mmCIF file of C-alpha atoms and ligand atoms in Angstrom:
data_model
loop_
_atom_site.group_PDB
_atom_site.id
_atom_site.type_symbol
_atom_site.label_atom_id
_atom_site.label_comp_id
_atom_site.label_asym_id
_atom_site.label_seq_id
_atom_site.Cartn_x
_atom_site.Cartn_y
_atom_site.Cartn_z
ATOM 1 C CA MET A 20 -5.931 -21.766 27.557
ATOM 2 C CA PRO A 21 -7.254 -21.580 23.994
ATOM 3 C CA ARG A 22 -7.018 -24.668 21.800
ATOM 4 C CA PRO A 23 -3.335 -25.132 20.991
ATOM 5 C CA ILE A 24 -3.471 -24.395 17.279
ATOM 6 C CA GLN A 25 -1.798 -21.469 15.598
ATOM 7 C CA ALA A 26 -1.340 -20.101 12.128
ATOM 8 C CA THR A 27 1.698 -17.911 11.579
ATOM 9 C CA ILE A 28 2.180 -15.376 8.802
ATOM 10 C CA ASP A 29 5.835 -14.634 8.063
ATOM 11 C CA LEU A 30 6.260 -11.210 6.464
ATOM 12 C CA GLN A 31 9.969 -11.717 5.812
ATOM 13 C CA ALA A 32 9.098 -14.751 3.703
ATOM 14 C CA LEU A 33 6.610 -12.595 1.795
ATOM 15 C CA ARG A 34 9.247 -9.919 1.143
ATOM 16 C CA HIS A 35 11.670 -12.609 0.035
ATOM 17 C CA ASN A 36 9.144 -14.062 -2.443
ATOM 18 C CA LEU A 37 8.332 -10.619 -3.811
ATOM 19 C CA ALA A 38 12.031 -9.857 -4.301
ATOM 20 C CA LEU A 39 12.453 -13.186 -6.096
ATOM 21 C CA ILE A 40 9.575 -12.390 -8.465
ATOM 22 C CA LYS A 41 11.061 -8.964 -9.139
ATOM 23 C CA SER A 42 14.426 -10.489 -9.957
ATOM 24 C CA THR A 43 12.709 -12.899 -12.369
ATOM 25 C CA ALA A 44 10.927 -10.050 -14.183
ATOM 26 C CA PRO A 45 13.258 -7.123 -13.479
ATOM 27 C CA ASP A 46 11.682 -4.744 -16.000
ATOM 28 C CA ALA A 47 8.091 -5.389 -14.998
ATOM 29 C CA LEU A 48 5.861 -3.604 -12.536
ATOM 30 C CA VAL A 49 4.268 -5.945 -10.012
ATOM 31 C CA TRP A 50 0.626 -6.259 -9.086
ATOM 32 C CA GLY A 51 0.468 -7.996 -5.709
ATOM 33 C CA VAL A 52 -2.677 -10.115 -6.004
ATOM 34 C CA VAL A 53 -4.583 -10.077 -2.715
ATOM 35 C CA LYS A 54 -7.990 -11.403 -3.786
ATOM 36 C CA ALA A 55 -9.805 -13.801 -1.447
ATOM 37 C CA ASN A 56 -8.491 -11.875 1.551
ATOM 38 C CA ALA A 57 -4.910 -12.314 0.386
ATOM 39 C CA TYR A 58 -5.381 -16.018 -0.354
ATOM 40 C CA GLY A 59 -6.603 -16.545 3.192
ATOM 41 C CA HIS A 60 -3.679 -14.745 4.839
ATOM 42 C CA GLY A 61 -5.642 -11.589 5.645
ATOM 43 C CA ILE A 62 -5.085 -8.369 3.695
ATOM 44 C CA GLU A 63 -4.438 -6.310 6.831
ATOM 45 C CA ARG A 64 -1.977 -8.876 8.156
ATOM 46 C CA ILE A 65 0.195 -9.057 5.068
ATOM 47 C CA PHE A 66 -0.025 -5.426 3.978
ATOM 48 C CA GLU A 67 3.296 -4.378 5.566
ATOM 49 C CA GLY A 68 5.063 -7.160 3.686
ATOM 50 C CA LEU A 69 3.737 -5.865 0.370
ATOM 51 C CA ARG A 70 5.093 -2.313 0.569
ATOM 52 C CA ALA A 71 7.399 -2.953 -2.391
ATOM 53 C CA VAL A 72 4.674 -3.862 -4.898
ATOM 54 C CA ASP A 73 3.709 -1.333 -7.567
ATOM 55 C CA GLY A 74 -0.016 -2.004 -7.306
ATOM 56 C CA ILE A 75 -2.559 -4.167 -5.557
ATOM 57 C CA ALA A 76 -4.942 -6.389 -7.521
ATOM 58 C CA LEU A 77 -8.137 -7.857 -6.117
ATOM 59 C CA LEU A 78 -11.768 -8.577 -6.925
ATOM 60 C CA ASP A 79 -14.033 -7.193 -4.245
ATOM 61 C CA LEU A 80 -14.906 -3.537 -3.897
ATOM 62 C CA SER A 81 -14.985 -4.048 -0.141
ATOM 63 C CA GLU A 82 -11.400 -5.303 -0.268
ATOM 64 C CA ALA A 83 -10.425 -2.267 -2.336
ATOM 65 C CA GLU A 84 -11.975 -0.019 0.313
ATOM 66 C CA ARG A 85 -10.003 -1.794 3.024
ATOM 67 C CA VAL A 86 -6.762 -1.309 1.088
ATOM 68 C CA ARG A 87 -7.438 2.420 0.701
ATOM 69 C CA GLN A 88 -8.346 2.638 4.408
ATOM 70 C CA MET A 89 -4.937 1.174 5.230
ATOM 71 C CA GLY A 90 -3.441 4.168 3.472
ATOM 72 C CA TRP A 91 -2.462 2.629 0.127
ATOM 73 C CA ARG A 92 -2.374 5.436 -2.418
ATOM 74 C CA GLY A 93 -0.881 3.461 -5.292
ATOM 75 C CA PRO A 94 -2.759 1.690 -8.053
ATOM 76 C CA ILE A 95 -5.518 -0.795 -7.233
ATOM 77 C CA LEU A 96 -6.865 -3.039 -9.994
ATOM 78 C CA LEU A 97 -10.258 -4.752 -9.938
ATOM 79 C CA LEU A 98 -9.463 -8.019 -11.722
ATOM 80 C CA GLU A 99 -13.051 -8.712 -12.800
ATOM 81 C CA GLY A 100 -13.990 -5.074 -13.253
ATOM 82 C CA VAL A 101 -17.345 -3.794 -12.049
ATOM 83 C CA PHE A 102 -20.555 -5.761 -11.671
ATOM 84 C CA GLU A 103 -23.025 -2.878 -11.958
ATOM 85 C CA THR A 104 -22.951 0.776 -12.997
ATOM 86 C CA ARG A 105 -23.034 1.994 -9.396
ATOM 87 C CA ASP A 106 -19.680 0.296 -8.741
ATOM 88 C CA LEU A 107 -18.090 2.851 -11.065
ATOM 89 C CA GLU A 108 -18.859 5.619 -8.581
ATOM 90 C CA LEU A 109 -16.594 3.927 -6.071
ATOM 91 C CA CYS A 110 -13.974 3.456 -8.791
ATOM 92 C CA SER A 111 -14.043 7.199 -9.427
ATOM 93 C CA ARG A 112 -14.022 8.077 -5.728
ATOM 94 C CA LEU A 113 -11.246 5.661 -4.695
ATOM 95 C CA ASN A 114 -9.353 5.900 -7.991
ATOM 96 C CA LEU A 115 -9.631 2.192 -8.747
ATOM 97 C CA TRP A 116 -8.412 0.884 -12.072
ATOM 98 C CA HIS A 117 -10.654 -1.791 -13.469
ATOM 99 C CA VAL A 118 -10.691 -4.597 -15.988
ATOM 100 C CA VAL A 119 -13.137 -4.328 -18.876
ATOM 101 C CA HIS A 120 -13.892 -7.805 -20.190
ATOM 102 C CA CYS A 121 -17.294 -7.462 -21.929
ATOM 103 C CA GLU A 122 -19.553 -5.061 -23.807
ATOM 104 C CA ALA A 123 -21.845 -4.640 -20.803
ATOM 105 C CA GLN A 124 -18.981 -3.076 -18.851
ATOM 106 C CA ILE A 125 -18.361 -0.596 -21.679
ATOM 107 C CA ASP A 126 -22.089 0.245 -21.668
ATOM 108 C CA MET A 127 -21.849 0.976 -17.936
ATOM 109 C CA LEU A 128 -18.861 3.250 -18.464
ATOM 110 C CA ALA A 129 -20.632 5.096 -21.265
ATOM 111 C CA ILE A 130 -23.444 6.212 -18.927
ATOM 112 C CA HIS A 131 -21.208 6.814 -15.899
ATOM 113 C CA LYS A 132 -20.910 10.452 -14.813
ATOM 114 C CA THR A 133 -17.393 11.350 -13.765
ATOM 115 C CA HIS A 134 -14.935 14.193 -14.038
ATOM 116 C CA LEU A 135 -11.930 11.942 -13.651
ATOM 117 C CA GLY A 136 -11.050 9.667 -16.532
ATOM 118 C CA HIS A 137 -10.763 5.993 -15.646
ATOM 119 C CA ARG A 138 -7.774 3.760 -16.220
ATOM 120 C CA VAL A 139 -9.036 0.473 -17.632
ATOM 121 C CA PHE A 140 -7.420 -2.873 -18.449
ATOM 122 C CA LEU A 141 -9.070 -4.272 -21.559
ATOM 123 C CA LYS A 142 -9.029 -8.042 -21.382
ATOM 124 C CA MET A 143 -8.620 -10.436 -24.281
ATOM 125 C CA ASN A 144 -9.739 -14.059 -24.118
ATOM 126 C CA THR A 145 -6.728 -15.984 -25.439
ATOM 127 C CA GLY A 146 -8.125 -19.444 -24.773
ATOM 128 C CA MET A 147 -9.107 -19.596 -21.110
ATOM 129 C CA ASN A 148 -12.713 -18.915 -22.117
ATOM 130 C CA ARG A 149 -13.697 -17.326 -18.842
ATOM 131 C CA LEU A 150 -13.577 -13.535 -19.113
ATOM 132 C CA GLY A 151 -12.448 -11.349 -21.976
ATOM 133 C CA PHE A 152 -13.212 -10.224 -25.504
ATOM 134 C CA ALA A 153 -12.647 -12.621 -28.372
ATOM 135 C CA PRO A 154 -9.467 -11.611 -30.215
ATOM 136 C CA GLN A 155 -11.523 -10.597 -33.276
ATOM 137 C CA ALA A 156 -13.698 -8.293 -31.137
ATOM 138 C CA PHE A 157 -10.821 -6.756 -29.217
ATOM 139 C CA ARG A 158 -10.026 -3.866 -31.545
ATOM 140 C CA ALA A 159 -13.634 -2.730 -31.743
ATOM 141 C CA ALA A 160 -13.817 -2.743 -27.942
ATOM 142 C CA TRP A 161 -10.590 -0.767 -27.735
ATOM 143 C CA THR A 162 -11.896 1.777 -30.264
ATOM 144 C CA ARG A 163 -15.151 2.142 -28.388
ATOM 145 C CA LEU A 164 -13.379 2.658 -25.066
ATOM 146 C CA ASN A 165 -10.923 5.058 -26.635
ATOM 147 C CA ALA A 166 -13.794 7.283 -27.765
ATOM 148 C CA LEU A 167 -15.350 7.527 -24.289
ATOM 149 C CA PRO A 168 -14.660 10.706 -22.300
ATOM 150 C CA GLN A 169 -14.946 8.545 -19.162
ATOM 151 C CA VAL A 170 -11.794 6.642 -20.144
ATOM 152 C CA ASP A 171 -8.396 8.162 -19.636
ATOM 153 C CA GLU A 172 -6.022 5.324 -20.418
ATOM 154 C CA ILE A 173 -6.369 1.801 -21.795
ATOM 155 C CA SER A 174 -4.025 -1.034 -20.896
ATOM 156 C CA LEU A 175 -4.122 -4.453 -22.537
ATOM 157 C CA MET A 176 -4.437 -7.655 -20.612
ATOM 158 C CA SER A 177 -4.909 -11.390 -20.873
ATOM 159 C CA HIS A 178 -4.761 -14.400 -18.543
ATOM 160 C CA PHE A 179 -3.154 -17.694 -19.578
ATOM 161 C CA SER A 180 -4.917 -21.021 -19.180
ATOM 162 C CA ASP A 181 -1.749 -23.132 -19.368
ATOM 163 C CA ALA A 182 1.126 -21.157 -17.885
ATOM 164 C CA ASP A 183 1.630 -23.936 -15.323
ATOM 165 C CA THR A 184 1.538 -26.856 -17.772
ATOM 166 C CA ASP A 185 3.706 -28.204 -20.564
ATOM 167 C CA LYS A 186 1.323 -26.722 -23.127
ATOM 168 C CA GLY A 187 2.685 -23.339 -22.064
ATOM 169 C CA ILE A 188 1.773 -19.879 -23.261
ATOM 170 C CA ALA A 189 3.145 -19.726 -26.796
ATOM 171 C CA ALA A 190 -0.199 -20.161 -28.594
ATOM 172 C CA ALA A 191 -1.972 -17.627 -26.366
ATOM 173 C CA MET A 192 0.916 -15.189 -26.768
ATOM 174 C CA ALA A 193 0.772 -15.486 -30.534
ATOM 175 C CA ILE A 194 -2.928 -14.638 -30.522
ATOM 176 C CA PHE A 195 -2.427 -11.716 -28.158
ATOM 177 C CA GLN A 196 0.430 -10.408 -30.249
ATOM 178 C CA GLU A 197 -1.424 -10.753 -33.548
ATOM 179 C CA TYR A 198 -4.379 -8.687 -32.376
ATOM 180 C CA THR A 199 -2.589 -6.062 -30.261
ATOM 181 C CA HIS A 200 0.803 -5.391 -31.838
ATOM 182 C CA ASP A 201 -0.168 -1.978 -33.165
ATOM 183 C CA LEU A 202 -2.292 -0.890 -30.190
ATOM 184 C CA SER A 203 -0.708 1.438 -27.676
ATOM 185 C CA GLY A 204 -0.972 0.906 -23.937
ATOM 186 C CA GLU A 205 0.739 -1.012 -21.164
ATOM 187 C CA ARG A 206 0.452 -4.802 -21.104
ATOM 188 C CA SER A 207 -0.344 -7.184 -18.273
ATOM 189 C CA LEU A 208 -0.151 -10.904 -18.961
ATOM 190 C CA CYS A 209 1.659 -13.047 -16.429
ATOM 191 C CA ASN A 210 0.382 -14.710 -13.263
ATOM 192 C CA SER A 211 2.845 -16.489 -10.944
ATOM 193 C CA ALA A 212 3.361 -19.514 -13.180
ATOM 194 C CA ALA A 213 3.855 -17.410 -16.313
ATOM 195 C CA THR A 214 6.233 -15.068 -14.493
ATOM 196 C CA LEU A 215 8.387 -17.836 -13.022
ATOM 197 C CA ARG A 216 8.348 -20.137 -16.053
ATOM 198 C CA HIS A 217 8.168 -17.739 -18.980
ATOM 199 C CA ALA A 218 8.942 -14.124 -18.071
ATOM 200 C CA LYS A 219 12.537 -14.545 -19.210
ATOM 201 C CA ASP A 220 11.542 -15.652 -22.720
ATOM 202 C CA LEU A 221 8.501 -13.442 -23.287
ATOM 203 C CA LYS A 222 8.677 -12.008 -26.770
ATOM 204 C CA VAL A 223 6.015 -9.416 -26.062
ATOM 205 C CA ARG A 224 6.639 -6.994 -23.258
ATOM 206 C CA SER A 225 4.746 -7.554 -20.075
ATOM 207 C CA ASP A 226 4.696 -4.245 -18.264
ATOM 208 C CA TRP A 227 2.750 -5.550 -15.281
ATOM 209 C CA VAL A 228 3.074 -9.061 -13.902
ATOM 210 C CA ARG A 229 0.324 -10.346 -11.614
ATOM 211 C CA PRO A 230 1.726 -12.843 -9.109
ATOM 212 C CA GLY A 231 -0.533 -14.249 -6.436
ATOM 213 C CA ILE A 232 0.354 -17.733 -5.245
ATOM 214 C CA ALA A 233 4.124 -17.272 -5.549
ATOM 215 C CA LEU A 234 3.999 -14.301 -3.182
ATOM 216 C CA TYR A 235 2.574 -16.616 -0.559
ATOM 217 C CA GLY A 236 5.309 -19.186 -1.108
ATOM 218 C CA SER A 237 3.465 -22.023 -2.793
ATOM 219 C CA SER A 238 4.593 -23.373 -6.152
ATOM 220 C CA PRO A 239 2.281 -22.422 -9.038
ATOM 221 C CA ASP A 240 3.200 -25.583 -10.948
ATOM 222 C CA HIS A 241 3.659 -28.228 -8.278
ATOM 223 C CA PRO A 242 4.751 -31.016 -8.729
ATOM 224 C CA ALA A 243 6.715 -29.969 -11.853
ATOM 225 C CA HIS A 244 8.573 -27.618 -9.503
ATOM 226 C CA THR A 245 8.456 -27.474 -5.734
ATOM 227 C CA ALA A 246 8.418 -24.173 -3.869
ATOM 228 C CA ASP A 247 11.960 -25.000 -2.733
ATOM 229 C CA GLN A 248 13.094 -25.431 -6.311
ATOM 230 C CA TRP A 249 11.698 -22.005 -7.157
ATOM 231 C CA GLY A 250 13.347 -20.574 -4.040
ATOM 232 C CA LEU A 251 9.991 -19.577 -2.548
ATOM 233 C CA LYS A 252 9.473 -19.500 1.220
ATOM 234 C CA PRO A 253 6.176 -20.374 2.904
ATOM 235 C CA VAL A 254 4.364 -17.331 4.287
ATOM 236 C CA MET A 255 1.677 -19.294 6.132
ATOM 237 C CA SER A 256 2.477 -22.013 8.676
ATOM 238 C CA LEU A 257 -0.106 -24.071 10.524
ATOM 239 C CA ASN A 258 0.933 -25.736 13.774
ATOM 240 C CA ALA A 259 -0.989 -27.499 16.528
ATOM 241 C CA ASP A 260 -0.060 -29.473 19.625
ATOM 242 C CA ILE A 261 -0.476 -33.105 20.513
ATOM 243 C CA ILE A 262 -3.304 -33.183 23.077
ATOM 244 C CA GLY A 263 -3.546 -36.961 23.523
ATOM 245 C CA VAL A 264 -1.382 -40.056 23.145
ATOM 246 C CA GLN A 265 -2.583 -43.598 22.482
ATOM 247 C CA HIS A 266 -0.782 -46.933 22.440
ATOM 248 C CA LEU A 267 -2.020 -49.365 19.803
ATOM 249 C CA GLN A 268 -1.630 -53.115 19.532
ATOM 250 C CA ALA A 269 -1.497 -54.860 16.180
ATOM 251 C CA GLY A 270 -5.071 -54.953 14.881
ATOM 252 C CA ASP A 271 -6.217 -51.781 16.704
ATOM 253 C CA SER A 272 -7.760 -49.135 14.479
ATOM 254 C CA VAL A 273 -7.773 -45.329 14.498
ATOM 255 C CA GLY A 274 -10.587 -42.840 14.065
ATOM 256 C CA TYR A 275 -13.945 -42.811 12.261
ATOM 257 C CA GLY A 276 -14.562 -45.772 10.022
ATOM 258 C CA SER A 277 -11.525 -47.572 11.472
ATOM 259 C CA LEU A 278 -9.752 -46.461 8.332
ATOM 260 C CA PHE A 279 -6.262 -47.136 9.642
ATOM 261 C CA VAL A 280 -5.397 -50.467 11.280
ATOM 262 C CA ALA A 281 -2.063 -50.960 13.065
ATOM 263 C CA ASP A 282 -0.043 -53.962 11.908
ATOM 264 C CA ARG A 283 2.299 -53.737 14.897
ATOM 265 C CA PRO A 284 2.414 -51.984 18.258
ATOM 266 C CA MET A 285 2.326 -48.232 17.653
ATOM 267 C CA ARG A 286 2.258 -44.935 19.487
ATOM 268 C CA ILE A 287 0.052 -42.220 18.049
ATOM 269 C CA GLY A 288 -0.437 -38.543 18.833
ATOM 270 C CA VAL A 289 -3.811 -36.824 18.653
ATOM 271 C CA VAL A 290 -3.435 -33.297 17.244
ATOM 272 C CA ALA A 291 -5.675 -30.281 17.904
ATOM 273 C CA CYS A 292 -6.416 -29.610 14.236
ATOM 274 C CA GLY A 293 -9.211 -30.892 12.036
ATOM 275 C CA TYR A 294 -11.176 -30.017 8.947
ATOM 276 C CA ALA A 295 -13.034 -27.275 10.833
ATOM 277 C CA ASP A 296 -9.651 -25.526 11.050
ATOM 278 C CA GLY A 297 -9.112 -25.817 7.310
ATOM 279 C CA TYR A 298 -7.088 -29.022 7.245
ATOM 280 C CA PRO A 299 -8.287 -30.981 4.186
ATOM 281 C CA ARG A 300 -10.587 -33.858 5.102
ATOM 282 C CA HIS A 301 -9.451 -35.759 2.018
ATOM 283 C CA ALA A 302 -5.845 -35.985 3.261
ATOM 284 C CA PRO A 303 -5.264 -39.760 3.472
ATOM 285 C CA THR A 304 -3.105 -41.828 5.821
ATOM 286 C CA GLY A 305 0.492 -40.964 5.053
ATOM 287 C CA THR A 306 0.037 -37.229 4.466
ATOM 288 C CA PRO A 307 3.283 -35.632 5.696
ATOM 289 C CA VAL A 308 3.523 -33.714 8.984
ATOM 290 C CA CYS A 309 6.413 -32.726 11.234
ATOM 291 C CA VAL A 310 6.414 -33.571 14.933
ATOM 292 C CA ASP A 311 8.816 -31.339 16.845
ATOM 293 C CA GLY A 312 10.475 -30.700 13.500
ATOM 294 C CA VAL A 313 10.812 -34.375 12.512
ATOM 295 C CA ARG A 314 8.914 -35.744 9.524
ATOM 296 C CA SER A 315 6.103 -38.175 10.185
ATOM 297 C CA ARG A 316 2.655 -38.903 8.747
ATOM 298 C CA THR A 317 -1.052 -38.746 9.472
ATOM 299 C CA LEU A 318 -3.057 -41.882 10.283
ATOM 300 C CA GLY A 319 -6.716 -42.589 9.571
ATOM 301 C CA ARG A 320 -9.509 -40.157 8.841
ATOM 302 C CA VAL A 321 -9.311 -36.413 9.457
ATOM 303 C CA SER A 322 -12.104 -35.441 11.844
ATOM 304 C CA MET A 323 -13.627 -32.053 12.574
ATOM 305 C CA ASP A 324 -11.308 -31.052 15.404
ATOM 306 C CA MET A 325 -8.537 -33.658 15.432
ATOM 307 C CA ILE A 326 -6.145 -35.676 13.375
ATOM 308 C CA THR A 327 -3.839 -38.470 14.484
ATOM 309 C CA VAL A 328 -0.160 -38.780 13.655
ATOM 310 C CA ASP A 329 2.380 -41.566 13.898
ATOM 311 C CA ILE A 330 4.907 -41.094 16.733
ATOM 312 C CA THR A 331 5.981 -44.745 17.002
ATOM 313 C CA ASP A 332 9.551 -43.895 16.034
ATOM 314 C CA LEU A 333 9.630 -40.553 17.857
ATOM 315 C CA PRO A 334 10.107 -41.449 21.549
ATOM 316 C CA GLN A 335 10.569 -37.774 22.503
ATOM 317 C CA ALA A 336 7.203 -36.834 21.071
ATOM 318 C CA ASP A 337 4.520 -36.489 23.725
ATOM 319 C CA MET A 338 1.698 -34.310 25.026
ATOM 320 C CA GLY A 339 2.453 -30.723 23.991
ATOM 321 C CA SER A 340 4.705 -31.659 21.100
ATOM 322 C CA GLU A 341 4.309 -29.291 18.185
ATOM 323 C CA VAL A 342 2.914 -30.758 14.978
ATOM 324 C CA THR A 343 3.451 -28.822 11.771
ATOM 325 C CA LEU A 344 0.546 -29.335 9.371
ATOM 326 C CA TRP A 345 2.168 -27.092 6.769
ATOM 327 C CA GLY A 346 4.892 -24.493 6.677
ATOM 328 C CA GLN A 347 7.526 -24.214 9.367
ATOM 329 C CA PRO A 348 7.626 -25.371 13.011
ATOM 330 C CA GLN A 349 7.469 -22.388 15.360
ATOM 331 C CA LYS A 350 8.739 -23.748 18.671
ATOM 332 C CA ILE A 351 12.075 -24.974 17.329
ATOM 333 C CA SER A 352 14.711 -22.409 16.501
ATOM 334 C CA ASN A 353 16.243 -22.804 13.038
ATOM 335 C CA PRO A 354 14.079 -25.667 11.844
ATOM 336 C CA THR A 355 15.604 -27.509 8.907
ATOM 337 C CA GLY A 356 12.556 -29.086 7.283
ATOM 338 C CA GLY A 357 8.942 -28.160 7.553
ATOM 339 C CA VAL A 358 6.109 -29.412 5.386
ATOM 340 C CA SER A 359 5.275 -27.772 2.097
ATOM 341 C CA ILE A 360 1.613 -26.827 1.719
ATOM 342 C CA ASP A 361 1.858 -28.222 -1.822
ATOM 343 C CA GLU A 362 2.724 -31.721 -0.559
ATOM 344 C CA VAL A 363 -0.271 -31.704 1.762
ATOM 345 C CA ALA A 364 -2.490 -30.347 -0.999
ATOM 346 C CA SER A 365 -1.459 -32.936 -3.540
ATOM 347 C CA ALA A 366 -1.925 -35.759 -0.996
ATOM 348 C CA ALA A 367 -5.478 -34.443 -0.562
ATOM 349 C CA GLY A 368 -6.065 -34.058 -4.304
ATOM 350 C CA THR A 369 -6.045 -30.272 -4.353
ATOM 351 C CA VAL A 370 -3.698 -27.295 -4.648
ATOM 352 C CA GLY A 371 -1.950 -25.056 -2.150
ATOM 353 C CA TYR A 372 -4.251 -22.197 -3.176
ATOM 354 C CA GLU A 373 -7.296 -23.994 -1.800
ATOM 355 C CA LEU A 374 -5.706 -24.871 1.544
ATOM 356 C CA MET A 375 -4.548 -21.298 2.165
ATOM 357 C CA CYS A 376 -7.906 -19.845 1.251
ATOM 358 C CA ALA A 377 -9.674 -22.340 3.522
ATOM 359 C CA LEU A 378 -7.827 -21.509 6.736
ATOM 360 C CA ALA A 379 -10.735 -21.290 9.169
ATOM 361 C CA ALA A 380 -11.690 -18.143 11.050
ATOM 362 C CA ARG A 381 -11.433 -19.997 14.371
ATOM 363 C CA VAL A 382 -7.672 -20.475 13.995
ATOM 364 C CA PRO A 383 -5.724 -17.740 15.831
ATOM 365 C CA VAL A 384 -3.179 -16.046 13.571
ATOM 366 C CA THR A 385 0.133 -14.507 14.609
ATOM 367 C CA VAL A 386 2.043 -12.189 12.315
ATOM 368 C CA MET A 387 5.791 -12.592 12.461
ATOM 369 C CA ASP A 388 7.985 -9.761 11.248
ATOM 370 C CA THR A 389 11.699 -9.881 11.857
ATOM 371 C CA LEU A 390 12.518 -6.536 10.243
HETATM 372 C C1 PLP B 423 -5.780 -14.754 -9.378
HETATM 373 C C2 PLP B 423 -5.270 -14.085 -10.568
HETATM 374 C C3 PLP B 423 -3.891 -13.921 -10.750
HETATM 375 C C4 PLP B 423 -2.865 -14.522 -9.814
HETATM 376 O O1 PLP B 423 -2.711 -15.899 -10.124
HETATM 377 P P1 PLP B 423 -1.633 -16.801 -9.375
HETATM 378 O O2 PLP B 423 -1.733 -18.110 -10.062
HETATM 379 O O3 PLP B 423 -2.062 -16.873 -7.941
HETATM 380 O O4 PLP B 423 -0.340 -16.129 -9.528
HETATM 381 C C5 PLP B 423 -3.467 -13.202 -11.858
HETATM 382 N N1 PLP B 423 -4.354 -12.691 -12.734
HETATM 383 C C6 PLP B 423 -5.685 -12.846 -12.611
HETATM 384 C C7 PLP B 423 -6.602 -12.263 -13.610
HETATM 385 C C8 PLP B 423 -6.190 -13.543 -11.517
HETATM 386 O O5 PLP B 423 -7.505 -13.697 -11.386
#
């Protein structure tokens, strides 16, 4: 028998989250963002659940090739554009749309030989200060692109630094608006947080929204809003079994460094999941788990292959009990609770994004589709 640990990918949850995003931005087209191998879910695994998107956005040319190989004929957007001139050949061949965020990328286009005009997304830096043209340089870049025979259509894009915080997007929007209001072309502005928090009050149209994290059912602005509060459902669940049980006396400790010390007699379960599976090593004692669907907590230090959980008050829990590290229990029908990946992430000082992306290759994954 393989180690009793299992990740589950729920395609119905993905479809639900996509429908929710569409209802939040009913007039927008939706880029499904699948960079980083679909935030750790696996592009091939989730592809069926993404049929209703209008385009697929990612970073790696190899991921774009995989998406085309799966038969996707719709738009694909390279979110960082190309890295060298040769990449443009693949863009022409696979009909990939690409971001243009700097002069060097325009230089590459200008020497690229192609019969088919490219669709580009010209990116403005509205305060994130990662990629994009300064607002004052944006028009010149647009004019230069517009004059290139290699370019067929120019769309306008930016990425907000504070869509998930109280600072919000108003200042960035004002800049974008000031420097683009008389330029033609479709717009793409909103990630998950901007779509959920601001799409309803956007004063500038946003033709294409770009949700990533919300598709996968984690809250883009936890703890301001939980996934539940947004109505998002977890796509990824991580479950493992109890493979050992220990009885502690007051004063006994648990795990490396004796980090947890019992102050009373306790029963603990040893779970077949550790940081080598992608569980965060920084998760402290008290990080929430479910044992057979009932909430409990971790104890002591996370080790490479195991963690320990408190089953003192769960007399039914025993060898083989299912422990939910995040997402939904799988062995119980109609589970009521589950553990949000955002709760686990914030206990460990990180975000749901990082936990999803870090799911280890050694964890077997099952795709669940109840269509
Ligand atoms: C990753 C990314 C997104 C998606 O962001 P989420 O916070 O996951 O919704 C959108 N736009 C760009 C440019 C990105 O790099």
